[in-house]
Short mmCIF file of C-alpha atoms and ligand atoms in Angstrom, two decimals:
data_model
loop_
_atom_site.label_atom_id
_atom_site.label_comp_id
_atom_site.label_asym_id
_atom_site.label_seq_id
_atom_site.Cartn_x
_atom_site.Cartn_y
_atom_site.Cartn_z
CA MET A 6 0.03 -0.15 -0.15
CA PRO A 7 1.49 3.58 -1.20
CA LYS A 8 1.46 5.86 2.02
CA PHE A 9 -0.18 9.32 1.80
CA GLU A 10 1.27 12.09 3.64
CA ARG A 11 -2.51 13.81 2.85
CA MET A 12 -5.10 13.80 -0.07
CA ASP A 13 -7.14 16.72 0.41
CA ARG A 14 -8.98 16.15 -3.03
CA ARG A 15 -11.00 12.86 -2.74
CA PRO A 16 -13.68 13.29 -5.30
CA ARG A 17 -15.47 9.76 -4.12
CA ARG A 18 -16.58 11.75 -1.06
CA ASN A 19 -18.95 13.42 -3.13
CA ARG A 20 -20.50 9.92 -4.42
CA LYS A 21 -20.44 8.43 -0.97
CA SER A 22 -24.33 8.19 -0.65
CA GLY A 23 -27.32 8.50 -2.55
CA ASN A 24 -28.01 11.82 -0.45
CA ILE A 25 -25.08 13.24 -1.41
CA ARG A 26 -25.18 12.10 -5.03
CA ALA A 27 -28.57 13.73 -5.40
CA LEU A 28 -27.14 16.84 -3.93
CA VAL A 29 -24.46 16.85 -6.61
CA GLN A 30 -26.22 15.57 -9.59
CA GLU A 31 -25.56 18.05 -12.34
CA THR A 32 -28.18 16.98 -14.85
CA LYS A 33 -31.66 16.06 -14.26
CA VAL A 34 -34.43 14.91 -16.55
CA ASN A 35 -37.90 16.17 -15.78
CA THR A 36 -41.15 14.96 -17.27
CA ASP A 37 -41.58 18.83 -18.16
CA ASP A 38 -38.90 18.55 -20.73
CA LEU A 39 -40.46 15.50 -22.47
CA ILE A 40 -42.29 15.21 -25.87
CA PHE A 41 -44.02 11.81 -26.50
CA PRO A 42 -44.59 10.80 -30.22
CA LEU A 43 -47.90 8.97 -30.95
CA PHE A 44 -48.74 7.13 -33.71
CA LEU A 45 -52.38 7.67 -35.07
CA LEU A 46 -54.25 4.73 -36.46
CA GLU A 47 -57.70 5.68 -38.93
CA LYS A 48 -59.87 3.26 -37.21
CA PRO A 49 -60.84 4.83 -33.93
CA THR A 50 -60.55 1.47 -31.84
CA GLY A 51 -57.42 0.08 -33.30
CA LYS A 52 -54.34 -0.96 -31.45
CA ILE A 53 -51.44 -2.33 -33.34
CA GLU A 54 -47.95 -2.82 -31.85
CA VAL A 55 -45.15 -1.77 -33.73
CA ASN A 56 -43.21 -4.60 -34.44
CA SER A 57 -39.74 -3.17 -34.36
CA MET A 58 -40.46 -1.16 -31.36
CA PRO A 59 -41.92 -3.20 -28.80
CA GLY A 60 -44.16 -1.47 -26.02
CA ILE A 61 -44.94 0.86 -28.48
CA PHE A 62 -48.18 1.13 -30.20
CA ARG A 63 -50.12 2.25 -33.00
CA LEU A 64 -53.52 3.57 -31.75
CA GLY A 65 -56.91 4.61 -32.85
CA ILE A 66 -58.45 7.90 -31.59
CA GLU A 67 -60.22 6.23 -28.88
CA PRO A 68 -57.50 4.50 -26.95
CA LEU A 69 -55.03 7.24 -28.15
CA LEU A 70 -57.30 9.85 -26.02
CA LYS A 71 -57.01 7.19 -22.75
CA GLU A 72 -53.11 7.48 -23.41
CA ILE A 73 -52.69 11.03 -23.35
CA GLU A 74 -55.29 11.11 -20.38
CA GLU A 75 -52.63 8.73 -18.55
CA CYS A 76 -49.83 10.37 -19.71
CA LEU A 77 -50.95 13.89 -18.35
CA THR A 78 -51.86 12.19 -14.90
CA LEU A 79 -48.03 11.33 -14.87
CA GLY A 80 -46.73 14.72 -15.92
CA ILE A 81 -46.41 14.21 -19.87
CA HIS A 82 -47.87 17.09 -21.22
CA THR A 83 -46.65 17.36 -24.83
CA PHE A 84 -47.38 14.80 -27.71
CA ASP A 85 -46.21 14.82 -31.10
CA VAL A 86 -49.13 13.14 -33.07
CA PHE A 87 -48.18 11.25 -36.61
CA PRO A 88 -50.53 9.69 -38.41
CA VAL A 89 -50.53 6.34 -39.94
CA VAL A 90 -51.70 6.62 -43.53
CA GLU A 91 -53.63 3.73 -45.69
CA GLU A 92 -52.20 3.06 -48.85
CA HIS A 93 -55.18 4.07 -50.59
CA HIS A 94 -55.19 7.39 -49.30
CA LYS A 95 -51.70 8.31 -50.61
CA ASN A 96 -51.02 10.09 -53.99
CA THR A 97 -47.96 12.02 -55.33
CA HIS A 98 -49.58 15.26 -54.16
CA ALA A 99 -50.01 13.98 -50.68
CA THR A 100 -53.77 15.77 -50.99
CA LYS A 101 -55.23 14.15 -47.77
CA SER A 102 -52.76 16.01 -45.59
CA TRP A 103 -54.83 19.21 -46.03
CA ASP A 104 -58.15 17.75 -46.39
CA PRO A 105 -59.93 18.83 -43.25
CA GLN A 106 -62.09 15.48 -43.18
CA PHE A 107 -59.15 13.39 -43.22
CA PHE A 108 -59.17 11.71 -39.86
CA TYR A 109 -55.86 13.04 -38.73
CA LEU A 110 -57.09 16.51 -39.02
CA LYS A 111 -60.30 15.26 -37.41
CA ALA A 112 -58.43 13.47 -34.50
CA LEU A 113 -56.28 16.89 -33.72
CA LYS A 114 -59.06 18.80 -33.43
CA GLU A 115 -60.58 15.86 -30.98
CA ILE A 116 -57.77 16.00 -28.72
CA LYS A 117 -57.51 19.54 -28.27
CA ARG A 118 -61.31 19.62 -27.57
CA THR A 119 -60.53 16.76 -24.97
CA PHE A 120 -57.72 17.81 -23.44
CA PRO A 121 -57.20 21.81 -23.80
CA GLU A 122 -54.52 21.79 -21.18
CA ALA A 123 -52.33 19.46 -23.45
CA CYS A 124 -49.73 20.72 -25.71
CA ILE A 125 -49.82 19.04 -29.46
CA MET A 126 -47.41 19.25 -32.07
CA THR A 127 -47.49 17.87 -35.37
CA ASP A 128 -45.25 16.71 -38.42
CA VAL A 129 -45.09 18.74 -41.49
CA ALA A 130 -43.67 16.53 -44.13
CA MET A 131 -45.22 14.80 -47.12
CA ASP A 132 -43.57 11.48 -46.21
CA PRO A 133 -46.91 9.64 -44.34
CA TYR A 134 -49.18 10.92 -47.29
CA SER A 135 -47.32 10.39 -50.25
CA SER A 136 -47.25 7.17 -52.64
CA ASP A 137 -43.56 8.22 -53.55
CA GLY A 138 -42.48 8.23 -49.62
CA HIS A 139 -40.56 11.23 -49.62
CA ASP A 140 -40.82 14.25 -47.49
CA GLY A 141 -40.87 16.70 -50.91
CA LEU A 142 -42.80 16.13 -54.35
CA VAL A 143 -41.01 14.13 -56.50
CA LYS A 144 -40.46 14.60 -60.26
CA ASP A 145 -38.45 12.49 -62.44
CA GLY A 146 -36.48 11.03 -59.45
CA LYS A 147 -35.96 14.29 -57.98
CA ILE A 148 -37.33 16.19 -54.94
CA LEU A 149 -38.65 19.75 -55.78
CA ASN A 150 -37.71 22.12 -53.58
CA ASP A 151 -39.74 25.07 -54.17
CA GLU A 152 -43.14 23.23 -55.51
CA SER A 153 -42.98 21.01 -52.15
CA LEU A 154 -42.96 24.42 -49.99
CA GLU A 155 -46.76 25.02 -51.67
CA ILE A 156 -47.84 21.49 -50.49
CA LEU A 157 -46.09 21.61 -46.85
CA GLY A 158 -47.80 25.24 -46.52
CA LYS A 159 -51.28 24.02 -47.35
CA MET A 160 -50.59 20.73 -44.83
CA ALA A 161 -49.42 23.42 -42.05
CA LEU A 162 -52.31 25.44 -42.53
CA ALA A 163 -54.68 22.90 -41.85
CA GLN A 164 -53.07 21.44 -38.74
CA ALA A 165 -53.02 24.78 -37.27
CA GLU A 166 -56.56 25.17 -37.96
CA THR A 167 -57.58 22.32 -35.83
CA GLY A 168 -55.87 24.25 -33.29
CA ILE A 169 -52.62 22.25 -32.25
CA ASP A 170 -49.74 24.22 -30.67
CA ILE A 171 -46.56 23.45 -32.60
CA LEU A 172 -45.93 22.55 -36.03
CA GLY A 173 -43.00 20.38 -36.52
CA PRO A 174 -41.33 20.72 -40.00
CA SER A 175 -39.36 17.61 -40.37
CA ASP A 176 -39.09 17.72 -44.27
CA MET A 177 -35.76 19.50 -44.62
CA MET A 178 -36.68 21.39 -47.51
CA ASP A 179 -34.81 25.02 -47.94
CA GLY A 180 -36.91 27.91 -46.69
CA ARG A 181 -39.70 25.98 -45.34
CA VAL A 182 -39.36 27.59 -41.72
CA GLY A 183 -39.85 31.22 -43.29
CA TYR A 184 -42.64 29.92 -45.94
CA LEU A 185 -44.85 28.15 -43.26
CA ARG A 186 -44.21 31.62 -40.49
CA ASP A 187 -45.56 33.76 -43.68
CA MET A 188 -48.23 31.68 -44.07
CA LEU A 189 -49.69 31.05 -40.57
CA ASP A 190 -49.09 34.74 -39.69
CA SER A 191 -51.06 36.26 -43.01
CA ASN A 192 -53.60 33.78 -41.82
CA GLY A 193 -54.29 34.47 -38.16
CA PHE A 194 -52.01 31.92 -36.63
CA LYS A 195 -49.62 34.24 -35.17
CA ASP A 196 -49.29 31.86 -31.89
CA VAL A 197 -48.61 28.69 -33.66
CA SER A 198 -44.83 27.94 -32.78
CA ILE A 199 -42.41 26.23 -35.40
CA MET A 200 -40.24 23.66 -33.61
CA SER A 201 -37.72 23.07 -37.02
CA TYR A 202 -36.27 19.90 -37.51
CA THR A 203 -33.05 22.05 -38.03
CA ALA A 204 -30.01 19.27 -38.15
CA LYS A 205 -31.58 16.42 -39.45
CA TYR A 206 -29.50 13.60 -40.77
CA ALA A 207 -29.88 10.71 -43.17
CA SER A 208 -30.01 8.46 -40.74
CA ALA A 209 -30.13 4.26 -40.38
CA PHE A 210 -32.05 5.01 -37.14
CA TYR A 211 -35.26 5.98 -38.34
CA GLY A 212 -36.23 2.45 -39.81
CA PRO A 213 -38.52 1.37 -37.18
CA PHE A 214 -40.57 4.98 -37.65
CA ARG A 215 -41.11 4.00 -41.19
CA ASP A 216 -42.03 0.62 -40.14
CA ALA A 217 -44.61 2.30 -37.80
CA LEU A 218 -45.90 4.61 -40.40
CA ASP A 219 -45.37 2.36 -43.58
CA SER A 220 -43.70 5.50 -44.86
CA ALA A 221 -40.34 4.06 -46.43
CA PRO A 222 -39.17 5.66 -49.87
CA LYS A 223 -40.59 3.85 -52.44
CA SER A 224 -37.49 4.50 -54.41
CA GLY A 225 -34.17 6.17 -53.68
CA ASP A 226 -33.05 7.43 -50.33
CA LYS A 227 -33.25 10.99 -48.58
CA LYS A 228 -29.55 12.01 -48.99
CA THR A 229 -30.72 15.02 -51.34
CA TYR A 230 -32.55 17.00 -48.28
CA GLN A 231 -31.67 14.91 -45.18
CA MET A 232 -28.06 16.07 -43.91
CA ASP A 233 -24.96 13.68 -44.34
CA PRO A 234 -24.36 12.21 -40.83
CA ALA A 235 -20.08 13.53 -41.78
CA ASN A 236 -20.77 17.32 -41.58
CA ARG A 237 -21.09 19.67 -38.35
CA ASN A 238 -20.67 23.13 -39.98
CA GLU A 239 -23.92 22.28 -42.07
CA ALA A 240 -25.60 22.47 -38.77
CA LEU A 241 -24.62 25.98 -38.13
CA ILE A 242 -25.76 27.16 -41.61
CA GLU A 243 -28.99 25.49 -40.84
CA ALA A 244 -29.51 26.86 -37.36
CA ASP A 245 -28.53 30.41 -38.91
CA LEU A 246 -31.36 30.03 -41.28
CA ASP A 247 -33.97 28.81 -38.99
CA VAL A 248 -33.39 31.32 -36.66
CA GLU A 249 -33.49 34.13 -39.42
CA GLU A 250 -36.62 32.30 -40.43
CA GLY A 251 -38.44 32.46 -37.30
CA ALA A 252 -37.91 29.22 -35.75
CA ASP A 253 -39.11 29.09 -32.03
CA PHE A 254 -37.05 25.90 -31.01
CA LEU A 255 -33.91 24.39 -32.99
CA MET A 256 -34.10 20.46 -33.20
CA VAL A 257 -31.30 18.20 -33.91
CA LYS A 258 -32.09 14.45 -34.99
CA PRO A 259 -31.05 11.88 -34.24
CA ALA A 260 -29.85 12.31 -30.97
CA LEU A 261 -27.30 9.68 -29.63
CA ALA A 262 -24.88 9.86 -32.66
CA TYR A 263 -25.26 13.40 -32.89
CA LEU A 264 -24.86 14.59 -29.25
CA ASP A 265 -21.89 16.69 -30.20
CA ILE A 266 -24.15 18.43 -32.63
CA ILE A 267 -26.64 18.87 -29.67
CA ARG A 268 -23.86 20.74 -27.83
CA LEU A 269 -22.66 22.73 -30.87
CA LEU A 270 -26.22 24.03 -31.31
CA LYS A 271 -26.61 24.81 -27.54
CA ASP A 272 -23.36 26.66 -27.32
CA ASN A 273 -24.27 28.80 -30.59
CA TYR A 274 -27.85 29.83 -30.01
CA SER A 275 -30.35 31.10 -27.34
CA LEU A 276 -33.39 29.47 -28.84
CA PRO A 277 -34.13 26.20 -26.76
CA ILE A 278 -32.72 23.01 -28.24
CA ALA A 279 -34.75 20.10 -29.12
CA ALA A 280 -33.28 16.67 -29.81
CA TYR A 281 -35.25 13.81 -31.16
CA ASN A 282 -34.09 10.41 -29.48
CA VAL A 283 -35.39 8.36 -32.45
CA SER A 284 -37.19 5.27 -33.02
CA GLY A 285 -33.80 3.16 -34.04
CA GLU A 286 -32.41 4.39 -30.76
CA TYR A 287 -35.40 3.16 -28.74
CA ALA A 288 -35.81 -0.22 -30.70
CA MET A 289 -32.09 -0.94 -29.61
CA ILE A 290 -32.52 -0.55 -26.02
CA ALA A 291 -36.04 -2.40 -26.11
CA ALA A 292 -34.65 -5.07 -28.42
CA ALA A 293 -31.40 -5.79 -26.21
CA ALA A 294 -33.73 -5.73 -22.94
CA GLU A 295 -36.12 -8.02 -24.22
CA LYS A 296 -33.10 -10.42 -24.86
CA GLY A 297 -32.16 -9.80 -21.34
CA TRP A 298 -28.84 -8.17 -22.68
CA ILE A 299 -29.09 -4.92 -21.17
CA ASP A 300 -31.30 -3.64 -18.30
CA TYR A 301 -34.13 -1.40 -20.08
CA ASN A 302 -34.38 1.06 -17.12
CA SER A 303 -31.16 1.96 -16.59
CA ALA A 304 -30.25 2.09 -20.21
CA MET A 305 -33.45 4.29 -20.72
CA ASN A 306 -32.24 6.82 -17.87
CA GLU A 307 -28.65 6.87 -18.69
CA THR A 308 -29.54 7.67 -22.68
CA LEU A 309 -32.10 10.61 -21.36
CA LEU A 310 -29.50 11.93 -19.20
CA SER A 311 -26.59 12.04 -21.91
CA ILE A 312 -28.90 13.67 -23.96
CA LYS A 313 -29.45 16.71 -21.52
CA ARG A 314 -26.11 16.52 -20.89
CA ALA A 315 -25.07 17.11 -24.49
CA GLY A 316 -27.34 20.30 -24.14
CA ALA A 317 -30.87 19.17 -24.93
CA ASP A 318 -33.41 21.26 -23.22
CA ILE A 319 -36.30 19.53 -24.69
CA ILE A 320 -36.58 15.82 -25.45
CA LEU A 321 -38.83 13.79 -27.98
CA THR A 322 -38.99 10.20 -26.88
CA TYR A 323 -40.75 7.13 -26.97
CA PHE A 324 -39.64 6.22 -23.61
CA ALA A 325 -41.26 9.34 -21.97
CA LYS A 326 -44.37 7.36 -20.40
CA LYS A 327 -42.24 4.56 -18.98
CA TRP A 328 -39.71 7.41 -17.88
CA ALA A 329 -42.38 9.46 -16.20
CA LYS A 330 -44.26 5.88 -14.79
CA GLN A 331 -40.81 4.95 -13.07
CA GLN A 332 -40.50 8.47 -11.35
CA LYS A 333 -43.88 7.46 -9.27
C1 PBG B 577 -40.83 12.29 -41.61
C2 PBG B 577 -40.10 12.01 -40.23
C3 PBG B 577 -39.38 10.80 -39.90
C4 PBG B 577 -39.30 10.72 -38.42
C5 PBG B 577 -39.91 12.02 -37.96
N1 PBG B 577 -40.42 12.49 -39.16
C6 PBG B 577 -38.83 9.58 -40.81
C7 PBG B 577 -37.99 10.41 -41.95
O1 PBG B 577 -37.49 11.47 -42.03
O2 PBG B 577 -37.68 9.49 -42.58
C8 PBG B 577 -38.08 9.68 -37.85
C9 PBG B 577 -38.84 9.67 -36.16
C10 PBG B 577 -37.97 8.33 -35.74
O3 PBG B 577 -37.19 7.51 -36.34
O4 PBG B 577 -38.38 8.21 -34.56
N2 PBG B 577 -40.51 13.39 -41.93
#
């Protein structure tokens, strides 16, 4: 045993008990910071588990309202609702996305009517409604930018008319935040917020989400609009534009392979930073836990903590309800 005259610094003193560890804990996750993504089915009573996301269900409006009610009692109050659109409703121009009679828009109204205290976010992108499975309009194998904006504008307006709180443009078309802001403001929706998918990468981790919505691209990939995972400076370019164009929140997506990007935006912008802990990130933990290879709750807690520690103020996560339950 080496002999020490003295050792003034013993960092382990601050880890010696649960109480001390709680006092010195630097990062905390809070239900207030979590957004729970939900998948809405057309059939009002429907309930189908997503194969690649054990524990996550596609729900018709009836069970979905129950789910929201339960989450509200657990302290989760913000929800990002995505529609599961049946193939026969899809077409090249995603026209169902702005049809006020479409089940998704009617459901959003019903959710806001039933739970005015809940904060509802929607997704602005063509892929769930597009027969091409792309976020923008496809012509001769190319994704058209400015022509897509017109469709996204109509979609955003139709969503705003249901009374939702936050629009989430996830399409990555150039200029869409400014376009949507103008569209909202000139139609009396000055109070509708925009959470921009600022740095959205062309990622392999969206696979299970595309299973949930049956929304995978029919041909090609999303690399001409989503960002290259190799790039960092480009996130600053996108963030500058979103700030200029009027975004209220900046989002990084996915979260775990992009913790450095979360920190980059946190250090460079004063807007709140959100991170999307995406479907593939959920699936990896859920699947490994099912096999008994990893402890579900510990892995979930560590994951959410790491995203907060990286600098996210807000986390969109499929773990939201389970995390909140675990706190009770
Ligand atoms: C659609 C959209 C996607 C996600 C959110 N909105 C998929 C994609 O861009 O292909 C992914 C969410 C997840 O994986 O959890 N534009």
